[in-house]
Coordinates of C-alpha atoms in Angstrom, one line a residue:
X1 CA 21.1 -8.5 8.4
X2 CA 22.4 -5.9 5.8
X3 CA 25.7 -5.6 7.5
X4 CA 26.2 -8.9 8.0
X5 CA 24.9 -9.5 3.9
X6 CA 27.3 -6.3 2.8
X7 CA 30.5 -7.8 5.0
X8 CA 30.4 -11.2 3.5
X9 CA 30.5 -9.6 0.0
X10 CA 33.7 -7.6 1.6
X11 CA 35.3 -10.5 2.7
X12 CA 34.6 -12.8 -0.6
X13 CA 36.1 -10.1 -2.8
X14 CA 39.1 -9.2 -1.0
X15 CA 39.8 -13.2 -0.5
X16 CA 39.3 -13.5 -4.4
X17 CA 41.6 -10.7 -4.5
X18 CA 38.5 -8.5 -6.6
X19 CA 37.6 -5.9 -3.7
X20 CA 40.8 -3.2 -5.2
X21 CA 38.7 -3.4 -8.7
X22 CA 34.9 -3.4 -7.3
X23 CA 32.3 -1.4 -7.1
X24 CA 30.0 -1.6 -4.2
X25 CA 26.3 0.4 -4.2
X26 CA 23.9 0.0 -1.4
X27 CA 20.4 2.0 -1.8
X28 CA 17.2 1.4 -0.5
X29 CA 14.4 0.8 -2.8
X30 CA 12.1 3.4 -0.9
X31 CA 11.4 4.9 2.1
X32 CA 10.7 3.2 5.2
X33 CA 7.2 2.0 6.3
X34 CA 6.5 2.5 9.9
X35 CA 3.7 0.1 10.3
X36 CA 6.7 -2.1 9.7
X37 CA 9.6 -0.6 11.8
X38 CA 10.4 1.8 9.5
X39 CA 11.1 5.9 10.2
X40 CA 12.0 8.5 7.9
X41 CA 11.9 11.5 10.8
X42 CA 11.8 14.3 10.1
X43 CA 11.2 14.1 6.6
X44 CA 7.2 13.6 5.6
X45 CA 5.4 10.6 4.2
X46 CA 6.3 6.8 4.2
X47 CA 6.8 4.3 2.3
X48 CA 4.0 4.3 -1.1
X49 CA 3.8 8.0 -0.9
X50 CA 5.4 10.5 -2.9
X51 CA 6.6 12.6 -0.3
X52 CA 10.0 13.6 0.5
X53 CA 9.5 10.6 3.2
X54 CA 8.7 8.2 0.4
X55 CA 11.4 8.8 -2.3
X56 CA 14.0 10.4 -0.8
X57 CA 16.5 7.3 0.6
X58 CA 19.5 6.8 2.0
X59 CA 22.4 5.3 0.0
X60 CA 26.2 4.9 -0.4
X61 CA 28.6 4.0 -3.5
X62 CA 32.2 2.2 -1.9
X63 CA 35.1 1.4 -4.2
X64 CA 38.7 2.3 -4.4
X65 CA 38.0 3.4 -7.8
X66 CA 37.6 6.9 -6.5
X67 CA 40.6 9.6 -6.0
X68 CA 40.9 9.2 -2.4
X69 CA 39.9 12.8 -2.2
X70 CA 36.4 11.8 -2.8
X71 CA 36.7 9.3 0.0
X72 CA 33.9 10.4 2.9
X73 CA 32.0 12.9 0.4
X74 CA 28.6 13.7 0.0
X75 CA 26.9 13.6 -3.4
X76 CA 24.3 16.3 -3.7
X77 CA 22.8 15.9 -7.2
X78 CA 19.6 14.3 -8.0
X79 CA 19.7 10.4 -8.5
X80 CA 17.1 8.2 -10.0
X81 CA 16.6 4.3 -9.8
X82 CA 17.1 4.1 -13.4
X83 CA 20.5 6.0 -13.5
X84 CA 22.1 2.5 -12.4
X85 CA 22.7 0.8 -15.7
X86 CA 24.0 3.4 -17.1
X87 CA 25.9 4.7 -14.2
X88 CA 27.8 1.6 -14.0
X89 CA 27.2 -0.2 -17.4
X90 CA 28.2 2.9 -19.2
X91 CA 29.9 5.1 -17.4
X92 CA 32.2 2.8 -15.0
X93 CA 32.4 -0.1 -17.8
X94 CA 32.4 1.8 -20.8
X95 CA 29.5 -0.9 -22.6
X96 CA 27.4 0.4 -25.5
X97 CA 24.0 1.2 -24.2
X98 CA 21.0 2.3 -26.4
X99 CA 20.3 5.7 -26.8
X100 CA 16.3 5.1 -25.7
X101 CA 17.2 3.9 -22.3
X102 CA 15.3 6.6 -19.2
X103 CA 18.2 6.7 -17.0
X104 CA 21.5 9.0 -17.2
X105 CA 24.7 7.9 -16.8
X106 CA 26.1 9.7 -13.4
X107 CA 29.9 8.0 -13.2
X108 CA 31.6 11.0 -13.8
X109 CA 29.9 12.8 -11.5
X110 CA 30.0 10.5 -8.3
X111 CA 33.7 10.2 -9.6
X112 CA 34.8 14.4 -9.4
X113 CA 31.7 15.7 -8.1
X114 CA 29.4 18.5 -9.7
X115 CA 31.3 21.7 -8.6
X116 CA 30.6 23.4 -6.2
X117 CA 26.7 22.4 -4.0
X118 CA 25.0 25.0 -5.4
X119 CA 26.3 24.0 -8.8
X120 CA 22.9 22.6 -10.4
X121 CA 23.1 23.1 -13.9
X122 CA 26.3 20.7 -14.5
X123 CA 24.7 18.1 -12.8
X124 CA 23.6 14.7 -15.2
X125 CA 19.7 15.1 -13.4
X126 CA 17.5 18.1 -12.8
X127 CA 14.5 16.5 -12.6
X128 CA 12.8 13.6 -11.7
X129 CA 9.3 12.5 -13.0
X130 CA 8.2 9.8 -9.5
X131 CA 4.7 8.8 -11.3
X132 CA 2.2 9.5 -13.5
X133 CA -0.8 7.0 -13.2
X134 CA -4.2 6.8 -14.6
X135 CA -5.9 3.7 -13.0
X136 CA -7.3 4.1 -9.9
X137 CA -5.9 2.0 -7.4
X138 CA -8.7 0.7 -5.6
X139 CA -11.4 0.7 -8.7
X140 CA -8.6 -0.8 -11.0
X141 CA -10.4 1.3 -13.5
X142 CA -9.4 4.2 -15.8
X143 CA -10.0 7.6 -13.8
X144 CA -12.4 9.9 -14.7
X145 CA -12.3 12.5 -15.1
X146 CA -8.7 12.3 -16.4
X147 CA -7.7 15.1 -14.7
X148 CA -7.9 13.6 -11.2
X149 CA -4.9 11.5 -12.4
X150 CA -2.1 11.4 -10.4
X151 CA 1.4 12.5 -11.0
X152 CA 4.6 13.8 -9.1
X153 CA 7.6 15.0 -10.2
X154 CA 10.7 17.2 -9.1
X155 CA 12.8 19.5 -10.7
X156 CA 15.2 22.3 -10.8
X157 CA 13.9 25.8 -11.9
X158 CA 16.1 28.4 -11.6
X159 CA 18.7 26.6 -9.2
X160 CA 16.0 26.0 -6.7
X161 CA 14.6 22.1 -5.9
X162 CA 10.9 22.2 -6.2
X163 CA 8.2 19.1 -6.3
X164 CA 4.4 19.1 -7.5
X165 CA 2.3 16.3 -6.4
X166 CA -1.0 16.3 -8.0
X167 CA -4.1 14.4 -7.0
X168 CA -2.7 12.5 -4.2
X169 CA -5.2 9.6 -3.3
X170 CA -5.7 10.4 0.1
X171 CA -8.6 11.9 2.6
X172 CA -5.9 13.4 4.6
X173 CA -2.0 14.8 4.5
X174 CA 0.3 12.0 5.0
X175 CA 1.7 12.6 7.7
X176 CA 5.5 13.3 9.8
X177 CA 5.8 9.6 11.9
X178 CA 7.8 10.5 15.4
X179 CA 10.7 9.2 15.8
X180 CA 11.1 5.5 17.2
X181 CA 7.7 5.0 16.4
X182 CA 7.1 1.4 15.2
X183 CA 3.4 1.6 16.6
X184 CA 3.0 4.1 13.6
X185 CA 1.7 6.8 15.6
X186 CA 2.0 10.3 13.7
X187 CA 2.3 14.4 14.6
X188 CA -0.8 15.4 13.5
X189 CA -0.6 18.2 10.7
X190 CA -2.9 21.2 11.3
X191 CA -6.3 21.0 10.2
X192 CA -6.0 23.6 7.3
X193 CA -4.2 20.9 5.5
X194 CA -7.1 18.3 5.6
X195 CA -8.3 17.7 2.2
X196 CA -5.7 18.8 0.4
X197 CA -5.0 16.8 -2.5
X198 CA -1.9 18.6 -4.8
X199 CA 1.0 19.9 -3.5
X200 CA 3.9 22.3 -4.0
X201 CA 6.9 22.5 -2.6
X202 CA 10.2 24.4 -2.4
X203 CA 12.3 21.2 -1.5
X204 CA 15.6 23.4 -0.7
X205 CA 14.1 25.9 2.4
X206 CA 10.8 23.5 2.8
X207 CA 12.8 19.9 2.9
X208 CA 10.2 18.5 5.3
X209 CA 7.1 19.8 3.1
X210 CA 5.5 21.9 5.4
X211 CA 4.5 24.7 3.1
X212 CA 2.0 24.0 0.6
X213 CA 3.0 26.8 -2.1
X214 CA 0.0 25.1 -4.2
X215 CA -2.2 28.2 -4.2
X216 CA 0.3 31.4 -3.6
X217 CA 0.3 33.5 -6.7
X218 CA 3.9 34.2 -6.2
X219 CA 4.6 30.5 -7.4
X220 CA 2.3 30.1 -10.3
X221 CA 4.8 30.4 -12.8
X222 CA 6.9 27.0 -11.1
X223 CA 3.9 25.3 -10.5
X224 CA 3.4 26.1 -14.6
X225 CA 6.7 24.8 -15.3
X226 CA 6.8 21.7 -13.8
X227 CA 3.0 20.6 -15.0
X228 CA 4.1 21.6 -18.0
X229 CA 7.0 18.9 -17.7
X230 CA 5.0 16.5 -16.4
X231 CA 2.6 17.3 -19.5
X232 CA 5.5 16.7 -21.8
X233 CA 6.4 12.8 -20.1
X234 CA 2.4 12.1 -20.4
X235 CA 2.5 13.3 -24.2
X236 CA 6.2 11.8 -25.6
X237 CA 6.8 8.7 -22.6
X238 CA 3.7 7.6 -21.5
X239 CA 2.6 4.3 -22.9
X240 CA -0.3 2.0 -22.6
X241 CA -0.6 -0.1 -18.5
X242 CA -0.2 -3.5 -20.0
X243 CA -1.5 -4.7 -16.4
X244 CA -4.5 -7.3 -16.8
X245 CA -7.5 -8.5 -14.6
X246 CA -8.1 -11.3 -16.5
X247 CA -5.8 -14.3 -15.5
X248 CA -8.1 -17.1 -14.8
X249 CA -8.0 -20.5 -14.7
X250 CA -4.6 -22.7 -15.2
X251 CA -3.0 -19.3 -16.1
X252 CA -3.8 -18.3 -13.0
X253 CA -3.0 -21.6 -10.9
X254 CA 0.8 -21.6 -13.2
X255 CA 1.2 -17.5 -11.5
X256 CA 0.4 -18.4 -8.5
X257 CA 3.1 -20.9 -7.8
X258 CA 5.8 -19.1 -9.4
X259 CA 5.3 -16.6 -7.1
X260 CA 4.7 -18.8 -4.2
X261 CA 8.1 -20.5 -5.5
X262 CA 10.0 -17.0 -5.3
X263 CA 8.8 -16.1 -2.4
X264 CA 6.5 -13.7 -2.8
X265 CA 8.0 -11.7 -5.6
X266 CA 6.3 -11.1 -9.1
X267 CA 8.3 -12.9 -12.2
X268 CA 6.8 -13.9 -15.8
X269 CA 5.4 -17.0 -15.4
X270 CA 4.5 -18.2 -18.7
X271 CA 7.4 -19.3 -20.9
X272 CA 5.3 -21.0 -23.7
X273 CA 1.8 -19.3 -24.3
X274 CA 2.3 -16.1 -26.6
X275 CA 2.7 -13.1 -24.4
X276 CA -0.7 -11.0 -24.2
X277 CA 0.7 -7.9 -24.6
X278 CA -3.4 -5.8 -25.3
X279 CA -3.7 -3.3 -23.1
X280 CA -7.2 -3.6 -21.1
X281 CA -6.4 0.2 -20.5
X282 CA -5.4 1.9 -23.3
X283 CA -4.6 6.4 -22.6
X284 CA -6.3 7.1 -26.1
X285 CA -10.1 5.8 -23.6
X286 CA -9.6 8.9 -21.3
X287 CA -11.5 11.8 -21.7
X288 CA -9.0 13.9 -22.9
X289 CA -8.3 11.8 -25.6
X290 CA -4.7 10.8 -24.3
X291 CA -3.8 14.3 -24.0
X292 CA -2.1 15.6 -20.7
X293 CA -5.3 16.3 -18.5
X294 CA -3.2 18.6 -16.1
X295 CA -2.9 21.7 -18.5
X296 CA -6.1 22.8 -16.3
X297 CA -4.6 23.6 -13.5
X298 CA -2.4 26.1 -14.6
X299 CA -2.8 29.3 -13.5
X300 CA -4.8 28.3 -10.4
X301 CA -3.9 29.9 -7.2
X302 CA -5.3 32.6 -4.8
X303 CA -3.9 35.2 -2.5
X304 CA -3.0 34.2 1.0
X305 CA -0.3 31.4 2.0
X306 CA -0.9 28.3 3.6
X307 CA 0.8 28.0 6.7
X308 CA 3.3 25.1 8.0
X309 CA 1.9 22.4 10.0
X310 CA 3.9 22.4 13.4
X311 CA 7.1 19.7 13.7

């Protein structure tokens, strides 16, 4: 289906005599679920998890724009979701964009490239925060304590790719789904890694996230680091979940179709009543006051690695 989607565009813009001056980006959204057909082997995780298997996608940018020495290149620098507008609002068509917006402009550097690989610290991104969120999922209620709140977030330190996931929902690892397997069967992880609920990784010698570095003393003062970034999104970024449980009645009946009408995808639905825009959950209820909970875990860690699971 995508190919035949993606060569129609082809073939509409070089009829209209637009493909020389296009830009074409395909991405995935997320990474695949297997339940569904999906596989991200050998990377871990699925789809709705925040392992490597869950963010890191596949994607291409095509346009003769690009010095035909960049033709067939690989782009090795971090890229975020929110990069797009001004990746190709700003950068590529040179539109005024505020100053406030989350994502960095990365023309340039799909354009000429970074350097060299290894070159890190010219790149637009070094980090990425993937989520911070404190409502649990299946209460729909603020968690408490605050500090079982769950984030993730990667980042450079020191030229090296690391990620911290912290308080991941789950009674077990998520797992590494064998290849071909739309029956979602998985290779189990080893037992040592049951009930393990925050994570580190070194995403440049570890990129299937086999080593939990959580615990080794040696890597304390990364796992400090990037808490400490995460800490500094929760304190200047984070803002109230405007997400409401109270949509009864008509209101409910009017959302209902909409989304029936668009098949299945969420759109604002009310164009007349005034927008409720309360939060039911404001950060300042938590009990740490809307400060960043995660400060606690810093400095944790014991003697002794944790092994890899086997692949």
């Amino acid at each position: 289906i995508a190919d035949e989607a993606i060569g129609n565009i082809v073939a509409e813009l070089k009829r209209t005599n637009m493909y020389d001056n296009s830009v074409i980006a395909c991405v995935s959204d997320n990474g695949g679920n297997p339940a569904s057909g999906g596989n991200n082997w050998p990377l871990r995780g699925a789809k709705k998890t925040w392992f490597q298997g869950g963010v890191r996608v596949p994607g291409f940018v095509h346009t003769k724009l690009f010095d035909q020495a960049r033709y067939g290149s690989v782009y090795h620098s971090l890229f975020h979701a929110s990069d797009w507008v001004p990746t190709l609002c700003g950068g590529l068509a040179g539109l005024k964009l505020p100053d406030s917006l989350d994502g960095v402009d990365q023309w340039d550097a799909l354009s000429n490239g970074i350097g060299s690989e290894d070159d890190v610290t010219s790149a637009p991104r070094t980090e990425i925060l993937h989520n911070i969120d404190y409502i649990g999922a299946d209460s729909g209620e603020l968690i408490s304590p605050a500090s079982d709140s769950l984030a993730a977030l990667s980042a450079f330190i020191d030229g090296t790719l690391y990620k911290v996931i912290i308080n991941e929902d789950d009674d077990a690892p998520a797992p590494w789904y064998l290849p071909y397997s739309n029956d979602a069967s998985i290779e189990e992880a080893d037992r040592a890694y049951v009930n393990q609920t925050s994570w580190l990784f070194n995403l440049d010698e570890d990129p299937f996230e086999q080593i939990n570095l959580w615990e080794q003393v040696a890597f304390q003062p990364v796992k400090t680091a990037l808490i400490s970034k995460v800490c500094d999104y929760w304190e200047t970024s984070m803002v109230d979940s405007l997400w409401r449980d109270d949509v009864t009645g008509n209101a409910k009946e009017l959302m209902v179709s909409v989304y029936d009408a668009n098949d299945g995808f969420i759109t604002w639905w009310n164009e007349t009543s005034p927008v409720n825009l309360t939060t039911q959950y404001p950060i300042s209820a938590l009990d740490s006051k809307g400060a960043c909970p995660f400060y606690d875990f810093v400095g944790q860690g014991a003697a002794g690695p944790s092994g890899p699971a086997p692949m």
